Protein backbone atom coordinates (compact mmCIF):
# COMPACT_ATOMS: atom_id res chain seq x y z
CA UNK A 1 0.00 0.00 0.00
CA UNK A 2 1.48 3.33 -1.06
CA UNK A 3 1.86 6.02 1.60
CA UNK A 4 2.21 8.98 -0.75
CA UNK A 5 -0.21 10.43 -3.29
CA UNK A 6 -0.61 13.18 -5.82
CA UNK A 7 -4.14 14.47 -5.36
CA UNK A 8 -6.55 16.63 -7.35
CA UNK A 9 -9.93 17.98 -6.21
CA UNK A 10 -12.50 18.75 -8.90
CA UNK A 11 -16.12 19.21 -9.84
CA UNK A 12 -17.63 17.99 -13.10
CA UNK A 13 -17.06 21.33 -14.84
CA UNK A 14 -13.28 21.08 -14.35
CA UNK A 15 -12.91 17.34 -14.72
CA UNK A 16 -11.54 17.42 -18.28
CA UNK A 17 -8.45 19.59 -17.69
CA UNK A 18 -7.93 17.85 -14.35
CA UNK A 19 -7.75 14.46 -16.07
CA UNK A 20 -5.12 15.73 -18.49
CA UNK A 21 -2.89 16.91 -15.64
CA UNK A 22 -3.55 13.77 -13.57
CA UNK A 23 -2.69 11.53 -16.51
CA UNK A 24 0.56 13.45 -17.02
CA UNK A 25 1.28 13.09 -13.30
CA UNK A 26 0.65 9.35 -13.49
CA UNK A 27 3.24 9.10 -16.26
CA UNK A 28 5.76 11.37 -14.52
CA UNK A 29 5.51 9.94 -11.00
CA UNK A 30 6.92 6.71 -9.63
CA UNK A 31 4.63 3.73 -9.10
CA UNK A 32 5.16 4.15 -5.37
CA UNK A 33 3.11 7.35 -5.52
CA UNK A 34 -0.64 7.06 -6.15
CA UNK A 35 -2.53 9.59 -8.26
CA UNK A 36 -5.96 10.42 -6.82
CA UNK A 37 -8.86 12.54 -8.07
CA UNK A 38 -11.40 13.58 -5.44
CA UNK A 39 -14.87 14.41 -6.78
CA UNK A 40 -16.68 17.23 -5.01
CA UNK A 41 -20.18 16.59 -6.41
CA UNK A 42 -22.30 13.82 -7.87
CA UNK A 43 -21.36 13.50 -11.53
CA UNK A 44 -23.94 13.14 -14.28
CA UNK A 45 -21.29 11.29 -16.24
CA UNK A 46 -19.86 9.22 -13.39
CA UNK A 47 -19.53 6.09 -15.57
CA UNK A 48 -17.30 7.93 -18.06
CA UNK A 49 -15.16 9.32 -15.23
CA UNK A 50 -14.70 5.86 -13.76
CA UNK A 51 -13.86 4.44 -17.18
CA UNK A 52 -11.10 6.98 -17.73
CA UNK A 53 -9.57 6.56 -14.28
CA UNK A 54 -9.63 2.76 -14.47
CA UNK A 55 -7.87 2.80 -17.85
CA UNK A 56 -5.14 5.19 -16.68
CA UNK A 57 -4.34 3.85 -13.21
CA UNK A 58 -5.83 6.83 -11.38
CA UNK A 59 -7.77 6.39 -8.14
CA UNK A 60 -11.21 8.05 -8.03
CA UNK A 61 -12.59 9.10 -4.64
CA UNK A 62 -16.12 10.42 -4.13
CA UNK A 63 -16.06 13.23 -1.58
CA UNK A 64 -19.41 14.71 -2.59
CA UNK A 65 -21.45 13.71 0.46
CA UNK A 66 -18.75 14.64 2.97
CA UNK A 67 -18.25 18.04 1.34
CA UNK A 68 -21.98 18.68 1.05
CA UNK A 69 -22.35 18.03 4.77
CA UNK A 70 -19.30 20.17 5.60
CA UNK A 71 -20.36 23.15 3.52
CA UNK A 72 -23.92 22.97 4.83
CA UNK A 73 -22.41 24.52 7.97
CA UNK A 74 -20.90 27.46 6.04
CA UNK A 75 -22.62 30.82 5.62
CA UNK A 76 -22.96 30.93 1.83
CA UNK A 77 -23.99 34.59 1.53
CA UNK A 78 -20.42 35.68 0.80
CA UNK A 79 -19.61 32.43 -0.94
CA UNK A 80 -21.63 32.86 -4.14
CA UNK A 81 -20.34 31.77 -7.51
CA UNK A 82 -16.88 33.23 -6.98
CA UNK A 83 -15.66 30.38 -4.81
CA UNK A 84 -16.34 26.75 -5.59
CA UNK A 85 -16.46 23.82 -3.23
CA UNK A 86 -13.81 22.27 -5.47
CA UNK A 87 -11.45 25.15 -4.67
CA UNK A 88 -12.11 24.95 -0.93
CA UNK A 89 -12.09 21.15 -0.85
CA UNK A 90 -8.30 21.01 -0.79
CA UNK A 91 -8.38 22.45 2.72
CA UNK A 92 -10.20 19.33 3.90
CA UNK A 93 -7.89 16.71 2.39
CA UNK A 94 -6.96 15.54 5.89
CA UNK A 95 -10.47 14.13 6.12
CA UNK A 96 -11.00 13.25 2.48
CA UNK A 97 -7.88 11.14 1.94
CA UNK A 98 -7.43 7.63 3.36
CA UNK A 99 -5.37 7.66 6.55
CA UNK A 100 -2.54 5.56 5.11
CA UNK A 101 -1.23 8.52 3.08
CA UNK A 102 1.60 10.14 5.04
CA UNK A 103 2.59 12.60 2.29
CA UNK A 104 0.28 14.36 -0.17
CA UNK A 105 1.16 16.47 -3.20
CA UNK A 106 -1.87 18.60 -4.04
CA UNK A 107 -2.02 19.95 -7.63
CA UNK A 108 -4.63 22.20 -9.22
CA UNK A 109 -6.45 20.86 -12.27
CA UNK A 110 -5.42 23.77 -14.51
CA UNK A 111 -1.83 22.58 -14.68
CA UNK A 112 0.42 20.54 -16.90
CA UNK A 113 3.14 18.19 -15.69
CA UNK A 114 5.95 18.59 -18.21
CA UNK A 115 8.94 17.23 -16.29
CA UNK A 116 10.08 14.59 -13.82
CA UNK A 117 8.52 14.68 -10.35
CA UNK A 118 11.16 12.61 -8.54
CA UNK A 119 12.71 15.46 -6.53
CA UNK A 120 9.29 16.55 -5.26
CA UNK A 121 8.26 12.99 -4.51
CA UNK A 122 11.38 12.23 -2.48
CA UNK A 123 11.23 15.14 -0.07
CA UNK A 124 9.45 14.30 3.19
CA UNK A 125 7.62 17.32 4.55
CA UNK A 126 7.61 17.54 8.36
CA UNK A 127 4.32 17.62 10.23
CA UNK A 128 2.82 21.09 10.34
CA UNK A 129 4.81 22.39 7.37
CA UNK A 130 3.87 22.84 3.73
CA UNK A 131 5.92 23.11 0.56
CA UNK A 132 4.69 25.96 -1.67
CA UNK A 133 5.90 28.35 -4.36
CA UNK A 134 5.49 32.11 -4.63
CA UNK A 135 2.29 33.47 -6.12
CA UNK A 136 2.09 35.58 -9.29
CA UNK A 137 1.71 38.81 -7.32
CA UNK A 138 4.63 37.92 -5.06
CA UNK A 139 6.78 37.35 -8.14
CA UNK A 140 5.76 40.71 -9.60
CA UNK A 141 6.36 42.54 -6.32
CA UNK A 142 9.77 40.89 -5.85
CA UNK A 143 10.72 41.84 -9.41
CA UNK A 144 9.60 45.43 -8.82
CA UNK A 145 11.17 45.99 -5.40
CA UNK A 146 13.93 43.40 -5.14
CA UNK A 147 12.52 42.38 -1.76
CA UNK A 148 11.66 38.85 -0.67
CA UNK A 149 7.94 38.05 -0.66
CA UNK A 150 6.14 35.45 1.44
CA UNK A 151 2.66 35.11 -0.10
CA UNK A 152 2.40 31.66 -1.70
CA UNK A 153 0.20 30.13 -4.37
CA UNK A 154 -2.06 27.24 -3.39
CA UNK A 155 -1.97 25.50 -6.77
CA UNK A 156 0.85 23.10 -5.85
CA UNK A 157 1.37 22.07 -2.23
CA UNK A 158 3.04 19.19 -0.42
CA UNK A 159 2.27 18.30 3.19
CA UNK A 160 1.60 15.57 5.72
CA UNK A 161 -2.21 15.21 5.63
CA UNK A 162 -2.35 14.25 9.29
CA UNK A 163 -0.97 17.62 10.40
CA UNK A 164 -1.08 20.65 8.14
CA UNK A 165 -2.64 24.12 7.96
CA UNK A 166 -5.61 23.15 5.76
CA UNK A 167 -8.14 22.58 8.57
CA UNK A 168 -7.12 25.81 10.31
CA UNK A 169 -7.50 27.66 6.98
CA UNK A 170 -10.99 26.22 6.52
CA UNK A 171 -11.97 27.33 10.01
CA UNK A 172 -10.52 30.79 9.33
CA UNK A 173 -12.49 30.95 6.09
CA UNK A 174 -15.79 30.07 7.78
CA UNK A 175 -15.23 32.74 10.43
CA UNK A 176 -14.03 35.58 8.20
CA UNK A 177 -16.03 35.28 5.00
CA UNK A 178 -15.73 34.13 1.43
CA UNK A 179 -13.58 37.01 0.20
CA UNK A 180 -10.53 35.09 1.43
CA UNK A 181 -10.85 32.16 -0.95
CA UNK A 182 -8.76 29.08 -0.17
CA UNK A 183 -5.42 30.71 -0.96
CA UNK A 184 -6.08 33.75 1.16
CA UNK A 185 -7.21 31.58 4.06
CA UNK A 186 -4.10 29.40 3.83
CA UNK A 187 -1.81 32.42 3.81
CA UNK A 188 -3.71 33.99 6.70
CA UNK A 189 -2.99 31.05 9.01
CA UNK A 190 0.36 29.99 7.54
CA UNK A 191 2.73 31.45 10.15
CA UNK A 192 6.07 29.66 9.75
CA UNK A 193 4.50 26.62 8.06
CA UNK A 194 5.61 27.39 4.46
CA UNK A 195 8.83 25.94 3.08
CA UNK A 196 9.34 27.75 -0.19
CA UNK A 197 10.20 25.81 -3.30
CA UNK A 198 11.01 27.46 -6.62
CA UNK A 199 8.51 28.22 -9.34
CA UNK A 200 9.90 25.26 -11.23
CA UNK A 201 7.12 23.37 -9.44
CA UNK A 202 4.39 25.98 -9.97
CA UNK A 203 5.27 28.12 -12.97
CA UNK A 204 2.68 30.82 -13.82
CA UNK A 205 1.65 30.61 -17.45
CA UNK A 206 1.90 34.43 -17.73
CA UNK A 207 5.70 34.05 -17.73
CA UNK A 208 6.14 31.18 -20.17
CA UNK A 209 7.72 33.47 -22.76
CA UNK A 210 10.31 34.55 -20.17
CA UNK A 211 11.39 31.06 -19.10
CA UNK A 212 15.07 30.30 -19.66
CA UNK A 213 14.72 26.93 -17.89
CA UNK A 214 12.24 24.10 -18.28
CA UNK A 215 9.67 24.11 -15.47
CA UNK A 216 8.23 20.85 -14.17
CA UNK A 217 4.67 22.04 -13.50
CA UNK A 218 3.02 24.86 -15.48
CA UNK A 219 0.07 26.52 -13.78
CA UNK A 220 -2.58 28.14 -16.01
CA UNK A 221 -4.18 30.04 -13.16
CA UNK A 222 -5.56 32.91 -15.22
CA UNK A 223 -7.67 33.13 -18.35
CA UNK A 224 -7.46 32.21 -21.16
CA UNK A 225 -6.82 28.53 -20.50
CA UNK A 226 -4.82 26.38 -22.92
CA UNK A 227 -7.79 24.08 -23.60
CA UNK A 228 -9.61 27.16 -24.95
CA UNK A 229 -7.07 27.72 -27.73
CA UNK A 230 -3.59 29.08 -28.47
CA UNK A 231 -3.18 32.48 -26.81
CA UNK A 232 0.10 34.25 -26.03
CA UNK A 233 2.30 33.36 -24.22
CA UNK A 234 1.05 29.79 -24.60
CA UNK A 235 1.80 27.87 -27.78
CA UNK A 236 0.50 24.90 -29.72
CA UNK A 237 2.61 22.72 -27.42
CA UNK A 238 0.43 23.59 -24.40
CA UNK A 239 -2.85 23.25 -26.30
CA UNK A 240 -2.35 20.06 -28.29
CA UNK A 241 -2.29 17.86 -25.18
CA UNK A 242 -6.04 18.38 -24.68
CA UNK A 243 -6.84 17.37 -28.26
CA UNK A 244 -4.63 14.31 -27.88
CA UNK A 245 -6.38 13.34 -24.64
CA UNK A 246 -9.78 13.47 -26.33
CA UNK A 247 -8.55 11.32 -29.21
CA UNK A 248 -7.03 8.74 -26.87
CA UNK A 249 -9.94 8.72 -24.38
CA UNK A 250 -13.32 9.42 -26.03
CA UNK A 251 -15.00 8.91 -22.65
CA UNK A 252 -13.77 12.42 -21.74
CA UNK A 253 -15.97 14.09 -24.39
CA UNK A 254 -18.91 14.81 -22.02
CA UNK A 255 -16.60 16.85 -19.80
CA UNK A 256 -15.38 19.29 -22.46
CA UNK A 257 -16.56 22.87 -21.97
CA UNK A 258 -16.40 25.37 -24.84
CA UNK A 259 -16.14 29.13 -24.49
CA UNK A 260 -18.42 31.55 -26.29
CA UNK A 261 -17.45 33.32 -29.52
CA UNK A 262 -17.35 36.80 -27.87
CA UNK A 263 -15.00 35.49 -25.19
CA UNK A 264 -12.84 33.79 -27.80
CA UNK A 265 -12.55 37.05 -29.73
CA UNK A 266 -11.71 38.96 -26.53
CA UNK A 267 -8.95 36.47 -25.74
CA UNK A 268 -7.61 36.77 -29.29
CA UNK A 269 -7.39 40.56 -29.04
CA UNK A 270 -5.72 40.35 -25.63
CA UNK A 271 -3.26 37.80 -26.97
CA UNK A 272 -2.31 40.07 -29.87
CA UNK A 273 -1.82 43.00 -27.51
CA UNK A 274 0.33 40.98 -25.10
CA UNK A 275 2.49 39.65 -27.93
CA UNK A 276 3.03 43.13 -29.36
CA UNK A 277 3.92 44.52 -25.93
CA UNK A 278 6.56 41.83 -25.47
CA UNK A 279 8.21 42.23 -28.87
CA UNK A 280 7.82 46.02 -29.08
CA UNK A 281 9.40 47.44 -25.88
CA UNK A 282 7.91 50.92 -26.34
CA UNK A 283 4.44 49.41 -25.78
CA UNK A 284 5.36 47.85 -22.44
CA UNK A 285 4.04 49.16 -19.17
CA UNK A 286 4.96 48.05 -15.70
CA UNK A 287 7.73 45.78 -14.48
CA UNK A 288 10.78 45.03 -16.60
CA UNK A 289 10.49 41.49 -18.09
CA UNK A 290 14.14 40.78 -17.30
CA UNK A 291 13.53 41.55 -13.64
CA UNK A 292 10.57 39.16 -13.68
CA UNK A 293 12.69 36.49 -15.37
CA UNK A 294 15.34 36.76 -12.68
CA UNK A 295 12.74 36.11 -9.98
CA UNK A 296 10.55 33.42 -11.56
CA UNK A 297 13.52 31.47 -12.95
CA UNK A 298 15.54 31.63 -9.72
CA UNK A 299 15.39 28.08 -8.45
CA UNK A 300 17.82 28.46 -5.54
CA UNK A 301 15.01 27.85 -3.02
CA UNK A 302 15.14 24.18 -4.02
CA UNK A 303 18.68 23.86 -2.70
CA UNK A 304 17.35 24.22 0.85
CA UNK A 305 13.72 23.10 0.49
CA UNK A 306 14.67 19.82 -1.18
CA UNK A 307 17.70 19.10 1.02
CA UNK A 308 18.81 15.49 1.17
CA UNK A 309 18.30 15.59 4.96
CA UNK A 310 14.58 15.90 4.30
CA UNK A 311 14.58 13.33 1.56
CA UNK A 312 13.37 9.79 2.05
CA UNK A 313 13.39 6.78 -0.19
CA UNK A 314 10.28 6.59 -2.36
CA UNK A 315 7.43 5.20 -0.22
CA UNK A 316 6.35 1.64 -0.93
mmCIF file of C-alpha atoms in Angstrom, residues 29-265:
data_model
loop_
_atom_site.group_PDB
_atom_site.id
_atom_site.type_symbol
_atom_site.label_atom_id
_atom_site.label_comp_id
_atom_site.label_asym_id
_atom_site.label_seq_id
_atom_site.Cartn_x
_atom_site.Cartn_y
_atom_site.Cartn_z
ATOM 1 C CA UNK A 29 5.513 9.939 -11.000
ATOM 2 C CA UNK A 30 6.918 6.713 -9.635
ATOM 3 C CA UNK A 31 4.626 3.735 -9.105
ATOM 4 C CA UNK A 32 5.158 4.146 -5.370
ATOM 5 C CA UNK A 33 3.107 7.352 -5.518
ATOM 6 C CA UNK A 34 -0.641 7.065 -6.150
ATOM 7 C CA UNK A 35 -2.527 9.589 -8.263
ATOM 8 C CA UNK A 36 -5.958 10.417 -6.818
ATOM 9 C CA UNK A 37 -8.861 12.537 -8.070
ATOM 10 C CA UNK A 38 -11.401 13.582 -5.437
ATOM 11 C CA UNK A 39 -14.869 14.405 -6.784
ATOM 12 C CA UNK A 40 -16.680 17.228 -5.013
ATOM 13 C CA UNK A 41 -20.176 16.587 -6.413
ATOM 14 C CA UNK A 42 -22.302 13.817 -7.871
ATOM 15 C CA UNK A 43 -21.355 13.502 -11.527
ATOM 16 C CA UNK A 44 -23.942 13.142 -14.277
ATOM 17 C CA UNK A 45 -21.290 11.286 -16.239
ATOM 18 C CA UNK A 46 -19.856 9.218 -13.387
ATOM 19 C CA UNK A 47 -19.530 6.091 -15.569
ATOM 20 C CA UNK A 48 -17.303 7.925 -18.056
ATOM 21 C CA UNK A 49 -15.163 9.322 -15.233
ATOM 22 C CA UNK A 50 -14.699 5.863 -13.761
ATOM 23 C CA UNK A 51 -13.855 4.436 -17.178
ATOM 24 C CA UNK A 52 -11.101 6.981 -17.735
ATOM 25 C CA UNK A 53 -9.566 6.559 -14.280
ATOM 26 C CA UNK A 54 -9.630 2.765 -14.475
ATOM 27 C CA UNK A 55 -7.869 2.800 -17.846
ATOM 28 C CA UNK A 56 -5.136 5.192 -16.684
ATOM 29 C CA UNK A 57 -4.336 3.848 -13.208
ATOM 30 C CA UNK A 58 -5.832 6.834 -11.382
ATOM 31 C CA UNK A 59 -7.774 6.393 -8.136
ATOM 32 C CA UNK A 60 -11.208 8.050 -8.028
ATOM 33 C CA UNK A 61 -12.592 9.105 -4.637
ATOM 34 C CA UNK A 62 -16.116 10.421 -4.128
ATOM 35 C CA UNK A 63 -16.063 13.233 -1.580
ATOM 36 C CA UNK A 64 -19.413 14.707 -2.590
ATOM 37 C CA UNK A 65 -21.445 13.713 0.464
ATOM 38 C CA UNK A 66 -18.754 14.640 2.975
ATOM 39 C CA UNK A 67 -18.251 18.038 1.343
ATOM 40 C CA UNK A 68 -21.985 18.684 1.050
ATOM 41 C CA UNK A 69 -22.346 18.034 4.769
ATOM 42 C CA UNK A 70 -19.303 20.171 5.595
ATOM 43 C CA UNK A 71 -20.363 23.146 3.518
ATOM 44 C CA UNK A 72 -23.923 22.971 4.828
ATOM 45 C CA UNK A 73 -22.406 24.520 7.966
ATOM 46 C CA UNK A 74 -20.904 27.461 6.040
ATOM 47 C CA UNK A 75 -22.620 30.816 5.621
ATOM 48 C CA UNK A 76 -22.959 30.933 1.831
ATOM 49 C CA UNK A 77 -23.992 34.587 1.534
ATOM 50 C CA UNK A 78 -20.418 35.676 0.804
ATOM 51 C CA UNK A 79 -19.608 32.430 -0.939
ATOM 52 C CA UNK A 80 -21.627 32.857 -4.135
ATOM 53 C CA UNK A 81 -20.337 31.768 -7.508
ATOM 54 C CA UNK A 82 -16.883 33.228 -6.978
ATOM 55 C CA UNK A 83 -15.656 30.380 -4.809
ATOM 56 C CA UNK A 84 -16.339 26.750 -5.594
ATOM 57 C CA UNK A 85 -16.461 23.822 -3.230
ATOM 58 C CA UNK A 86 -13.809 22.270 -5.472
ATOM 59 C CA UNK A 87 -11.450 25.153 -4.666
ATOM 60 C CA UNK A 88 -12.107 24.948 -0.934
ATOM 61 C CA UNK A 89 -12.093 21.152 -0.850
ATOM 62 C CA UNK A 90 -8.301 21.007 -0.795
ATOM 63 C CA UNK A 91 -8.376 22.452 2.725
ATOM 64 C CA UNK A 92 -10.200 19.325 3.897
ATOM 65 C CA UNK A 93 -7.895 16.714 2.394
ATOM 66 C CA UNK A 94 -6.957 15.543 5.889
ATOM 67 C CA UNK A 95 -10.470 14.134 6.124
ATOM 68 C CA UNK A 96 -11.005 13.252 2.478
ATOM 69 C CA UNK A 97 -7.882 11.142 1.942
ATOM 70 C CA UNK A 98 -7.432 7.633 3.363
ATOM 71 C CA UNK A 99 -5.368 7.657 6.550
ATOM 72 C CA UNK A 100 -2.540 5.557 5.113
ATOM 73 C CA UNK A 101 -1.226 8.516 3.078
ATOM 74 C CA UNK A 102 1.599 10.141 5.035
ATOM 75 C CA UNK A 103 2.593 12.596 2.291
ATOM 76 C CA UNK A 104 0.282 14.359 -0.166
ATOM 77 C CA UNK A 105 1.157 16.472 -3.195
ATOM 78 C CA UNK A 106 -1.870 18.602 -4.037
ATOM 79 C CA UNK A 107 -2.019 19.947 -7.625
ATOM 80 C CA UNK A 108 -4.629 22.205 -9.225
ATOM 81 C CA UNK A 109 -6.451 20.859 -12.271
ATOM 82 C CA UNK A 110 -5.423 23.774 -14.509
ATOM 83 C CA UNK A 111 -1.830 22.578 -14.679
ATOM 84 C CA UNK A 112 0.416 20.535 -16.902
ATOM 85 C CA UNK A 113 3.141 18.190 -15.692
ATOM 86 C CA UNK A 114 5.949 18.592 -18.207
ATOM 87 C CA UNK A 115 8.939 17.226 -16.292
ATOM 88 C CA UNK A 116 10.076 14.586 -13.824
ATOM 89 C CA UNK A 117 8.520 14.681 -10.347
ATOM 90 C CA UNK A 118 11.156 12.607 -8.545
ATOM 91 C CA UNK A 119 12.707 15.457 -6.532
ATOM 92 C CA UNK A 120 9.294 16.553 -5.264
ATOM 93 C CA UNK A 121 8.260 12.986 -4.506
ATOM 94 C CA UNK A 122 11.378 12.232 -2.478
ATOM 95 C CA UNK A 123 11.235 15.136 -0.065
ATOM 96 C CA UNK A 124 9.447 14.297 3.187
ATOM 97 C CA UNK A 125 7.618 17.324 4.551
ATOM 98 C CA UNK A 126 7.613 17.537 8.362
ATOM 99 C CA UNK A 127 4.319 17.625 10.231
ATOM 100 C CA UNK A 128 2.816 21.094 10.339
ATOM 101 C CA UNK A 129 4.810 22.390 7.371
ATOM 102 C CA UNK A 130 3.869 22.844 3.731
ATOM 103 C CA UNK A 131 5.923 23.111 0.556
ATOM 104 C CA UNK A 132 4.691 25.956 -1.672
ATOM 105 C CA UNK A 133 5.902 28.349 -4.360
ATOM 106 C CA UNK A 134 5.486 32.109 -4.627
ATOM 107 C CA UNK A 135 2.287 33.473 -6.120
ATOM 108 C CA UNK A 136 2.093 35.577 -9.288
ATOM 109 C CA UNK A 137 1.714 38.811 -7.322
ATOM 110 C CA UNK A 138 4.635 37.918 -5.058
ATOM 111 C CA UNK A 139 6.783 37.350 -8.144
ATOM 112 C CA UNK A 140 5.760 40.714 -9.603
ATOM 113 C CA UNK A 141 6.362 42.540 -6.320
ATOM 114 C CA UNK A 142 9.767 40.887 -5.847
ATOM 115 C CA UNK A 143 10.720 41.843 -9.407
ATOM 116 C CA UNK A 144 9.599 45.433 -8.822
ATOM 117 C CA UNK A 145 11.169 45.991 -5.396
ATOM 118 C CA UNK A 146 13.929 43.404 -5.140
ATOM 119 C CA UNK A 147 12.516 42.385 -1.755
ATOM 120 C CA UNK A 148 11.661 38.847 -0.667
ATOM 121 C CA UNK A 149 7.939 38.051 -0.656
ATOM 122 C CA UNK A 150 6.140 35.448 1.438
ATOM 123 C CA UNK A 151 2.660 35.106 -0.102
ATOM 124 C CA UNK A 152 2.398 31.662 -1.699
ATOM 125 C CA UNK A 153 0.204 30.130 -4.368
ATOM 126 C CA UNK A 154 -2.056 27.240 -3.385
ATOM 127 C CA UNK A 155 -1.970 25.502 -6.773
ATOM 128 C CA UNK A 156 0.848 23.097 -5.853
ATOM 129 C CA UNK A 157 1.372 22.075 -2.227
ATOM 130 C CA UNK A 158 3.040 19.188 -0.420
ATOM 131 C CA UNK A 159 2.268 18.302 3.190
ATOM 132 C CA UNK A 160 1.604 15.573 5.724
ATOM 133 C CA UNK A 161 -2.215 15.214 5.632
ATOM 134 C CA UNK A 162 -2.355 14.247 9.293
ATOM 135 C CA UNK A 163 -0.965 17.616 10.399
ATOM 136 C CA UNK A 164 -1.075 20.653 8.139
ATOM 137 C CA UNK A 165 -2.639 24.116 7.963
ATOM 138 C CA UNK A 166 -5.610 23.149 5.759
ATOM 139 C CA UNK A 167 -8.144 22.576 8.571
ATOM 140 C CA UNK A 168 -7.118 25.812 10.306
ATOM 141 C CA UNK A 169 -7.505 27.663 6.984
ATOM 142 C CA UNK A 170 -10.988 26.225 6.521
ATOM 143 C CA UNK A 171 -11.966 27.333 10.005
ATOM 144 C CA UNK A 172 -10.516 30.790 9.327
ATOM 145 C CA UNK A 173 -12.491 30.953 6.089
ATOM 146 C CA UNK A 174 -15.789 30.069 7.776
ATOM 147 C CA UNK A 175 -15.225 32.740 10.433
ATOM 148 C CA UNK A 176 -14.033 35.578 8.203
ATOM 149 C CA UNK A 177 -16.030 35.282 5.000
ATOM 150 C CA UNK A 178 -15.729 34.133 1.432
ATOM 151 C CA UNK A 179 -13.578 37.015 0.199
ATOM 152 C CA UNK A 180 -10.527 35.095 1.427
ATOM 153 C CA UNK A 181 -10.849 32.163 -0.952
ATOM 154 C CA UNK A 182 -8.760 29.076 -0.171
ATOM 155 C CA UNK A 183 -5.417 30.707 -0.964
ATOM 156 C CA UNK A 184 -6.084 33.752 1.156
ATOM 157 C CA UNK A 185 -7.208 31.583 4.057
ATOM 158 C CA UNK A 186 -4.097 29.405 3.827
ATOM 159 C CA UNK A 187 -1.806 32.416 3.806
ATOM 160 C CA UNK A 188 -3.705 33.992 6.704
ATOM 161 C CA UNK A 189 -2.987 31.055 9.011
ATOM 162 C CA UNK A 190 0.364 29.987 7.543
ATOM 163 C CA UNK A 191 2.733 31.449 10.145
ATOM 164 C CA UNK A 192 6.067 29.663 9.747
ATOM 165 C CA UNK A 193 4.505 26.619 8.056
ATOM 166 C CA UNK A 194 5.614 27.389 4.462
ATOM 167 C CA UNK A 195 8.827 25.942 3.085
ATOM 168 C CA UNK A 196 9.338 27.751 -0.189
ATOM 169 C CA UNK A 197 10.196 25.811 -3.303
ATOM 170 C CA UNK A 198 11.009 27.458 -6.622
ATOM 171 C CA UNK A 199 8.505 28.216 -9.337
ATOM 172 C CA UNK A 200 9.899 25.264 -11.231
ATOM 173 C CA UNK A 201 7.123 23.369 -9.438
ATOM 174 C CA UNK A 202 4.391 25.975 -9.968
ATOM 175 C CA UNK A 203 5.273 28.120 -12.975
ATOM 176 C CA UNK A 204 2.679 30.816 -13.817
ATOM 177 C CA UNK A 205 1.647 30.614 -17.452
ATOM 178 C CA UNK A 206 1.901 34.430 -17.730
ATOM 179 C CA UNK A 207 5.695 34.050 -17.728
ATOM 180 C CA UNK A 208 6.143 31.176 -20.173
ATOM 181 C CA UNK A 209 7.723 33.468 -22.764
ATOM 182 C CA UNK A 210 10.308 34.547 -20.173
ATOM 183 C CA UNK A 211 11.395 31.060 -19.099
ATOM 184 C CA UNK A 212 15.072 30.299 -19.660
ATOM 185 C CA UNK A 213 14.716 26.935 -17.891
ATOM 186 C CA UNK A 214 12.239 24.103 -18.284
ATOM 187 C CA UNK A 215 9.666 24.107 -15.467
ATOM 188 C CA UNK A 216 8.227 20.850 -14.173
ATOM 189 C CA UNK A 217 4.665 22.040 -13.500
ATOM 190 C CA UNK A 218 3.023 24.855 -15.481
ATOM 191 C CA UNK A 219 0.067 26.522 -13.782
ATOM 192 C CA UNK A 220 -2.578 28.137 -16.008
ATOM 193 C CA UNK A 221 -4.179 30.040 -13.161
ATOM 194 C CA UNK A 222 -5.562 32.914 -15.222
ATOM 195 C CA UNK A 223 -7.667 33.135 -18.355
ATOM 196 C CA UNK A 224 -7.459 32.209 -21.155
ATOM 197 C CA UNK A 225 -6.825 28.531 -20.495
ATOM 198 C CA UNK A 226 -4.819 26.378 -22.915
ATOM 199 C CA UNK A 227 -7.786 24.082 -23.603
ATOM 200 C CA UNK A 228 -9.606 27.163 -24.947
ATOM 201 C CA UNK A 229 -7.070 27.720 -27.734
ATOM 202 C CA UNK A 230 -3.591 29.081 -28.473
ATOM 203 C CA UNK A 231 -3.180 32.476 -26.815
ATOM 204 C CA UNK A 232 0.103 34.248 -26.029
ATOM 205 C CA UNK A 233 2.296 33.362 -24.224
ATOM 206 C CA UNK A 234 1.051 29.787 -24.597
ATOM 207 C CA UNK A 235 1.805 27.867 -27.777
ATOM 208 C CA UNK A 236 0.497 24.896 -29.717
ATOM 209 C CA UNK A 237 2.611 22.724 -27.416
ATOM 210 C CA UNK A 238 0.435 23.586 -24.398
ATOM 211 C CA UNK A 239 -2.847 23.254 -26.299
ATOM 212 C CA UNK A 240 -2.351 20.057 -28.291
ATOM 213 C CA UNK A 241 -2.292 17.857 -25.183
ATOM 214 C CA UNK A 242 -6.039 18.380 -24.680
ATOM 215 C CA UNK A 243 -6.841 17.365 -28.259
ATOM 216 C CA UNK A 244 -4.629 14.308 -27.875
ATOM 217 C CA UNK A 245 -6.376 13.345 -24.638
ATOM 218 C CA UNK A 246 -9.776 13.469 -26.331
ATOM 219 C CA UNK A 247 -8.552 11.324 -29.207
ATOM 220 C CA UNK A 248 -7.026 8.744 -26.871
ATOM 221 C CA UNK A 249 -9.936 8.723 -24.382
ATOM 222 C CA UNK A 250 -13.317 9.421 -26.026
ATOM 223 C CA UNK A 251 -15.003 8.907 -22.648
ATOM 224 C CA UNK A 252 -13.766 12.423 -21.742
ATOM 225 C CA UNK A 253 -15.966 14.086 -24.391
ATOM 226 C CA UNK A 254 -18.911 14.814 -22.020
ATOM 227 C CA UNK A 255 -16.604 16.846 -19.796
ATOM 228 C CA UNK A 256 -15.379 19.291 -22.460
ATOM 229 C CA UNK A 257 -16.562 22.868 -21.966
ATOM 230 C CA UNK A 258 -16.401 25.373 -24.841
ATOM 231 C CA UNK A 259 -16.137 29.132 -24.488
ATOM 232 C CA UNK A 260 -18.424 31.551 -26.291
ATOM 233 C CA UNK A 261 -17.453 33.325 -29.516
ATOM 234 C CA UNK A 262 -17.348 36.796 -27.874
ATOM 235 C CA UNK A 263 -15.000 35.486 -25.194
ATOM 236 C CA UNK A 264 -12.838 33.785 -27.804
ATOM 237 C CA UNK A 265 -12.554 37.052 -29.727
#
